[in-house]
Amino acid sequence: MIAGYYEQDFVAVILFGIILNFVFSFLFGWYLSLNIGVQEMVLSKGDKKQPSWMVLMLILPFAKMLITLYRVSILQFYFLNQGLSHKDYWVYLTKDDNKQ
């Protein structure tokens, strides 16, 4: 239990926040484009340099996707093609290698 929430509720709140953030960001951009105009926004764009951490925010979803694809490939090629089960894969993912 995390801060009064069950884990599933906590994940649901996080996902809701991410979706809500996307919706409000989209609506704010749409609001600006309706009041200023897309053509005018492109032509009057300033020369302010984006912060260096902005690149990380753009790369993060792709990095997470690559990690997921890596896990799927391990599941398929190493476990399922070798005759092992999904449960064997789950134990592999959750096993602490440091414990003897």
XYZ file of N, CA, C and O in Angstrom:
400
model
N 0.844 -1.167 0.000
C 0.000 0.000 0.000
C 0.896 1.239 0.000
O 1.792 1.359 0.812
N 0.649 2.159 -0.928
C 1.459 3.364 -1.054
C 0.578 4.570 -0.758
O -0.353 4.870 -1.502
N 0.865 5.266 0.326
C 0.180 6.502 0.703
C -1.342 6.352 0.679
O -2.049 7.202 0.174
N -1.854 5.265 1.198
C -3.298 5.084 1.276
C -3.926 4.505 0.026
O -5.122 4.278 -0.014
N -3.154 4.305 -0.999
C -3.673 3.732 -2.234
C -3.139 2.321 -2.399
O -2.024 2.014 -2.017
N -3.934 1.490 -2.994
C -3.404 0.206 -3.419
C -2.585 0.447 -4.674
O -2.740 1.453 -5.368
N -1.695 -0.449 -4.978
C -0.770 -0.259 -6.099
C -1.505 -0.051 -7.420
O -1.122 0.798 -8.218
N -2.569 -0.788 -7.648
C -3.323 -0.650 -8.887
C -3.972 0.732 -8.968
O -3.992 1.353 -10.033
N -4.497 1.228 -7.852
C -5.077 2.566 -7.836
C -4.010 3.621 -8.084
O -4.259 4.615 -8.772
N -2.843 3.417 -7.528
C -1.742 4.358 -7.700
C -1.344 4.454 -9.175
O -1.163 5.543 -9.711
N -1.234 3.313 -9.834
C -0.893 3.297 -11.263
C -1.994 3.966 -12.073
O -1.718 4.712 -13.014
N -3.249 3.739 -11.705
C -4.369 4.364 -12.412
C -4.318 5.882 -12.280
O -4.562 6.608 -13.255
N -3.977 6.371 -11.102
C -3.879 7.821 -10.899
C -2.727 8.393 -11.723
O -2.856 9.462 -12.335
N -1.602 7.689 -11.778
C -0.466 8.148 -12.579
C -0.849 8.211 -14.055
O -0.577 9.207 -14.745
N -1.483 7.154 -14.559
C -1.895 7.133 -15.965
C -2.912 8.227 -16.259
O -2.851 8.877 -17.304
N -3.839 8.444 -15.347
C -4.813 9.519 -15.523
C -4.119 10.874 -15.587
O -4.461 11.717 -16.412
N -3.118 11.079 -14.734
C -2.371 12.337 -14.752
C -1.614 12.546 -16.046
O -1.572 13.654 -16.585
N -1.019 11.481 -16.573
C -0.289 11.586 -17.838
C -1.245 11.928 -18.974
O -0.966 12.802 -19.808
N -2.393 11.247 -19.009
C -3.379 11.518 -20.059
C -3.929 12.928 -19.928
O -4.067 13.652 -20.920
N -4.226 13.340 -18.712
C -4.741 14.692 -18.487
C -3.716 15.747 -18.881
O -4.069 16.771 -19.482
N -2.446 15.503 -18.594
C -1.384 16.424 -18.991
C -1.331 16.541 -20.510
O -1.212 17.645 -21.052
N -1.426 15.413 -21.208
C -1.420 15.437 -22.663
C -2.619 16.221 -23.201
O -2.478 17.050 -24.108
N -3.799 15.981 -22.641
C -5.014 16.659 -23.111
C -4.901 18.162 -22.903
O -5.191 18.955 -23.819
N -4.479 18.604 -21.713
C -4.362 20.035 -21.459
C -3.274 20.679 -22.313
O -3.434 21.810 -22.782
N -2.162 19.983 -22.535
C -1.117 20.524 -23.401
C -1.630 20.691 -24.824
O -1.368 21.696 -25.481
N -2.357 19.684 -25.309
C -2.936 19.756 -26.651
C -3.933 20.909 -26.755
O -3.904 21.693 -27.711
N -4.819 21.013 -25.760
C -5.822 22.074 -25.794
C -5.186 23.463 -25.710
O -5.645 24.403 -26.370
N -4.121 23.606 -24.911
C -3.439 24.887 -24.816
C -2.791 25.257 -26.158
O -2.875 26.396 -26.607
N -2.142 24.285 -26.805
C -1.562 24.540 -28.119
C -2.613 24.878 -29.148
O -2.424 25.761 -30.000
N -3.744 24.204 -29.092
C -4.848 24.480 -30.015
C -5.406 25.875 -29.766
O -5.672 26.631 -30.705
N -5.566 26.238 -28.486
C -6.039 27.574 -28.122
C -5.114 28.658 -28.683
O -5.565 29.641 -29.266
N -3.811 28.453 -28.520
C -2.859 29.437 -29.051
C -2.914 29.513 -30.572
O -2.881 30.601 -31.149
N -3.003 28.364 -31.227
C -3.026 28.370 -32.692
C -4.304 29.001 -33.225
O -4.286 29.632 -34.288
N -5.414 28.873 -32.510
C -6.651 29.519 -32.952
C -6.581 31.035 -32.788
O -7.109 31.786 -33.617
N -5.957 31.506 -31.707
C -5.906 32.944 -31.443
C -4.766 33.648 -32.167
O -4.873 34.833 -32.470
N -3.678 32.961 -32.423
C -2.533 33.576 -33.101
C -2.508 33.169 -34.564
O -2.232 33.981 -35.436
N -2.775 31.908 -34.834
C -2.685 31.369 -36.181
C -1.387 30.596 -36.331
O -0.326 31.051 -35.894
N -1.478 29.431 -36.957
C -0.308 28.568 -37.091
C 0.767 29.252 -37.932
O 1.950 29.236 -37.586
N 0.360 29.864 -39.044
C 1.321 30.546 -39.926
C 2.061 31.645 -39.158
O 3.284 31.766 -39.237
N 1.315 32.433 -38.401
C 1.923 33.520 -37.625
C 2.830 32.980 -36.521
O 3.876 33.552 -36.226
N 2.451 31.866 -35.926
C 3.276 31.266 -34.882
C 4.612 30.804 -35.452
O 5.656 30.987 -34.822
N 4.590 30.228 -36.637
C 5.824 29.765 -37.266
C 6.698 30.941 -37.674
O 7.922 30.928 -37.468
N 6.087 31.971 -38.228
C 6.860 33.123 -38.712
C 7.412 33.980 -37.581
O 8.472 34.592 -37.727
N 6.707 34.052 -36.454
C 7.143 34.939 -35.372
C 7.861 34.190 -34.258
O 8.053 34.728 -33.173
N 8.266 32.973 -34.520
C 8.955 32.178 -33.501
C 10.282 32.835 -33.136
O 11.040 33.263 -33.998
N 10.556 32.897 -31.859
C 11.799 33.492 -31.388
C 12.972 32.542 -31.582
O 12.840 31.442 -32.110
N 14.150 32.996 -31.124
C 15.362 32.186 -31.288
C 15.866 31.633 -29.952
O 17.039 31.327 -29.811
N 14.956 31.518 -28.991
C 15.337 30.985 -27.687
C 15.761 29.533 -27.834
O 15.078 28.727 -28.448
N 16.900 29.198 -27.244
C 17.407 27.835 -27.297
C 16.686 26.992 -26.255
O 16.489 27.406 -25.121
N 16.299 25.778 -26.652
C 15.627 24.870 -25.733
C 16.626 24.357 -24.694
O 17.800 24.178 -25.000
N 16.159 24.094 -23.472
C 17.057 23.551 -22.454
C 17.578 22.172 -22.857
O 16.931 21.439 -23.607
N 18.733 21.823 -22.343
C 19.353 20.553 -22.726
C 18.551 19.351 -22.239
O 18.573 18.302 -22.869
N 17.811 19.485 -21.149
C 17.027 18.361 -20.647
C 15.811 18.069 -21.517
O 15.202 17.013 -21.408
N 15.452 19.002 -22.412
C 14.304 18.789 -23.290
C 14.560 17.605 -24.229
O 13.635 16.864 -24.559
N 15.802 17.406 -24.630
C 16.143 16.277 -25.491
C 15.852 14.971 -24.771
O 15.335 14.019 -25.357
N 16.152 14.918 -23.466
C 15.870 13.716 -22.685
C 14.377 13.427 -22.616
O 13.963 12.273 -22.668
N 13.573 14.481 -22.529
C 12.126 14.286 -22.471
C 11.590 13.722 -23.790
O 10.604 13.003 -23.807
N 12.261 14.041 -24.890
C 11.839 13.510 -26.183
C 12.341 12.088 -26.395
O 11.690 11.278 -27.053
N 13.501 11.764 -25.825
C 14.102 10.442 -26.017
C 13.525 9.405 -25.060
O 13.470 8.224 -25.389
N 13.071 9.824 -23.889
C 12.611 8.905 -22.849
C 11.563 7.896 -23.325
O 11.713 6.703 -23.062
N 10.496 8.294 -24.021
C 9.526 7.281 -24.468
C 10.137 6.244 -25.410
O 9.778 5.068 -25.357
N 11.066 6.670 -26.264
C 11.703 5.731 -27.184
C 12.626 4.772 -26.440
O 12.711 3.591 -26.775
N 13.295 5.266 -25.411
C 14.154 4.403 -24.605
C 13.318 3.352 -23.878
O 13.689 2.179 -23.830
N 12.175 3.761 -23.341
C 11.295 2.809 -22.673
C 10.778 1.772 -23.661
O 10.637 0.600 -23.329
N 10.487 2.208 -24.879
C 10.019 1.274 -25.905
C 11.109 0.262 -26.238
O 10.835 -0.927 -26.367
N 12.354 0.710 -26.347
C 13.446 -0.203 -26.654
C 13.676 -1.213 -25.532
O 13.953 -2.387 -25.792
N 13.541 -0.779 -24.294
C 13.670 -1.696 -23.164
C 12.569 -2.753 -23.213
O 12.824 -3.944 -23.001
N 11.359 -2.328 -23.528
C 10.251 -3.283 -23.636
C 10.483 -4.264 -24.773
O 10.256 -5.473 -24.626
N 10.944 -3.778 -25.930
C 11.232 -4.670 -27.049
C 12.353 -5.652 -26.710
O 12.316 -6.812 -27.117
N 13.337 -5.196 -25.954
C 14.417 -6.071 -25.500
C 13.863 -7.194 -24.623
O 14.205 -8.365 -24.786
N 12.972 -6.842 -23.696
C 12.376 -7.849 -22.816
C 11.525 -8.838 -23.602
O 11.532 -10.039 -23.323
N 10.783 -8.332 -24.598
C 9.952 -9.215 -25.412
C 10.828 -10.170 -26.215
O 10.516 -11.357 -26.350
N 11.935 -9.649 -26.739
C 12.813 -10.524 -27.523
C 13.457 -11.594 -26.641
O 13.607 -12.742 -27.068
N 13.823 -11.256 -25.413
C 14.354 -12.263 -24.487
C 13.291 -13.314 -24.207
O 13.563 -14.515 -24.220
N 12.062 -12.854 -23.981
C 10.973 -13.795 -23.739
C 10.820 -14.748 -24.919
O 10.755 -15.962 -24.741
N 10.770 -14.216 -26.126
C 10.516 -15.053 -27.290
C 11.696 -15.961 -27.622
O 11.552 -17.165 -27.739
N 12.863 -15.368 -27.789
C 14.006 -16.136 -28.297
C 14.646 -17.042 -27.247
O 15.030 -18.163 -27.533
N 14.763 -16.549 -26.029
C 15.479 -17.330 -25.027
C 14.557 -18.293 -24.288
O 14.924 -19.417 -24.022
N 13.362 -17.832 -23.948
C 12.497 -18.661 -23.111
C 11.528 -19.506 -23.927
O 11.523 -20.729 -23.825
N 10.694 -18.874 -24.735
C 9.656 -19.632 -25.432
C 10.242 -20.554 -26.496
O 9.778 -21.691 -26.658
N 11.254 -20.114 -27.222
C 11.860 -20.977 -28.236
C 12.667 -22.119 -27.624
O 12.952 -23.105 -28.295
N 13.051 -21.985 -26.365
C 13.788 -23.049 -25.675
C 12.853 -24.011 -24.954
O 13.307 -24.912 -24.271
N 11.543 -23.771 -25.071
C 10.575 -24.650 -24.425
C 10.244 -24.256 -22.996
O 9.561 -25.002 -22.293
N 10.734 -23.114 -22.546
C 10.419 -22.649 -21.191
C 9.082 -21.911 -21.210
O 8.566 -21.546 -22.265
N 8.539 -21.630 -20.049
C 7.209 -21.019 -19.958
C 7.296 -19.528 -19.656
O 8.361 -18.988 -19.357
N 6.130 -18.884 -19.721
C 6.034 -17.481 -19.333
C 6.369 -17.305 -17.858
O 6.942 -16.296 -17.460
N 6.016 -18.295 -17.042
C 6.313 -18.223 -15.610
C 7.821 -18.249 -15.376
O 8.334 -17.513 -14.521
N 8.561 -19.057 -16.157
C 10.027 -19.072 -16.038
C 10.605 -17.693 -16.350
O 11.542 -17.233 -15.702
N 10.023 -17.043 -17.340
C 10.463 -15.688 -17.704
C 10.185 -14.712 -16.560
O 11.026 -13.883 -16.228
N 9.005 -14.820 -15.960
C 8.652 -13.927 -14.860
C 9.600 -14.112 -13.680
O 10.042 -13.142 -13.062
N 9.928 -15.348 -13.366
C 10.870 -15.620 -12.276
C 12.233 -15.026 -12.617
O 12.897 -14.432 -11.765
N 12.648 -15.143 -13.883
C 13.919 -14.560 -14.332
C 13.923 -13.040 -14.151
O 14.912 -12.460 -13.700
N 12.822 -12.386 -14.483
C 12.745 -10.931 -14.361
C 12.752 -10.466 -12.907
O 13.301 -9.420 -12.592
N 12.122 -11.248 -12.035
C 11.934 -10.787 -10.658
C 12.922 -11.375 -9.665
O 12.887 -11.024 -8.492
N 13.796 -12.257 -10.119
C 14.760 -12.892 -9.218
C 15.912 -11.929 -8.932
O 16.446 -11.294 -9.842
N 16.297 -11.853 -7.674
C 17.440 -11.035 -7.264
C 18.704 -11.875 -7.409
O 18.907 -12.838 -6.676
N 19.560 -11.514 -8.358
C 20.783 -12.281 -8.610
C 21.817 -12.123 -7.507
O 22.721 -12.950 -7.387
N 21.706 -11.090 -6.691
C 22.705 -10.861 -5.643
C 22.517 -11.795 -4.466
O 23.450 -12.013 -3.701
N 21.300 -12.319 -4.273
C 21.068 -13.233 -3.157
C 21.556 -14.623 -3.522
O 21.349 -15.092 -4.616
N 22.157 -15.276 -2.575
C 22.684 -16.624 -2.809
C 21.711 -17.650 -2.300
O 21.150 -17.626 -1.312
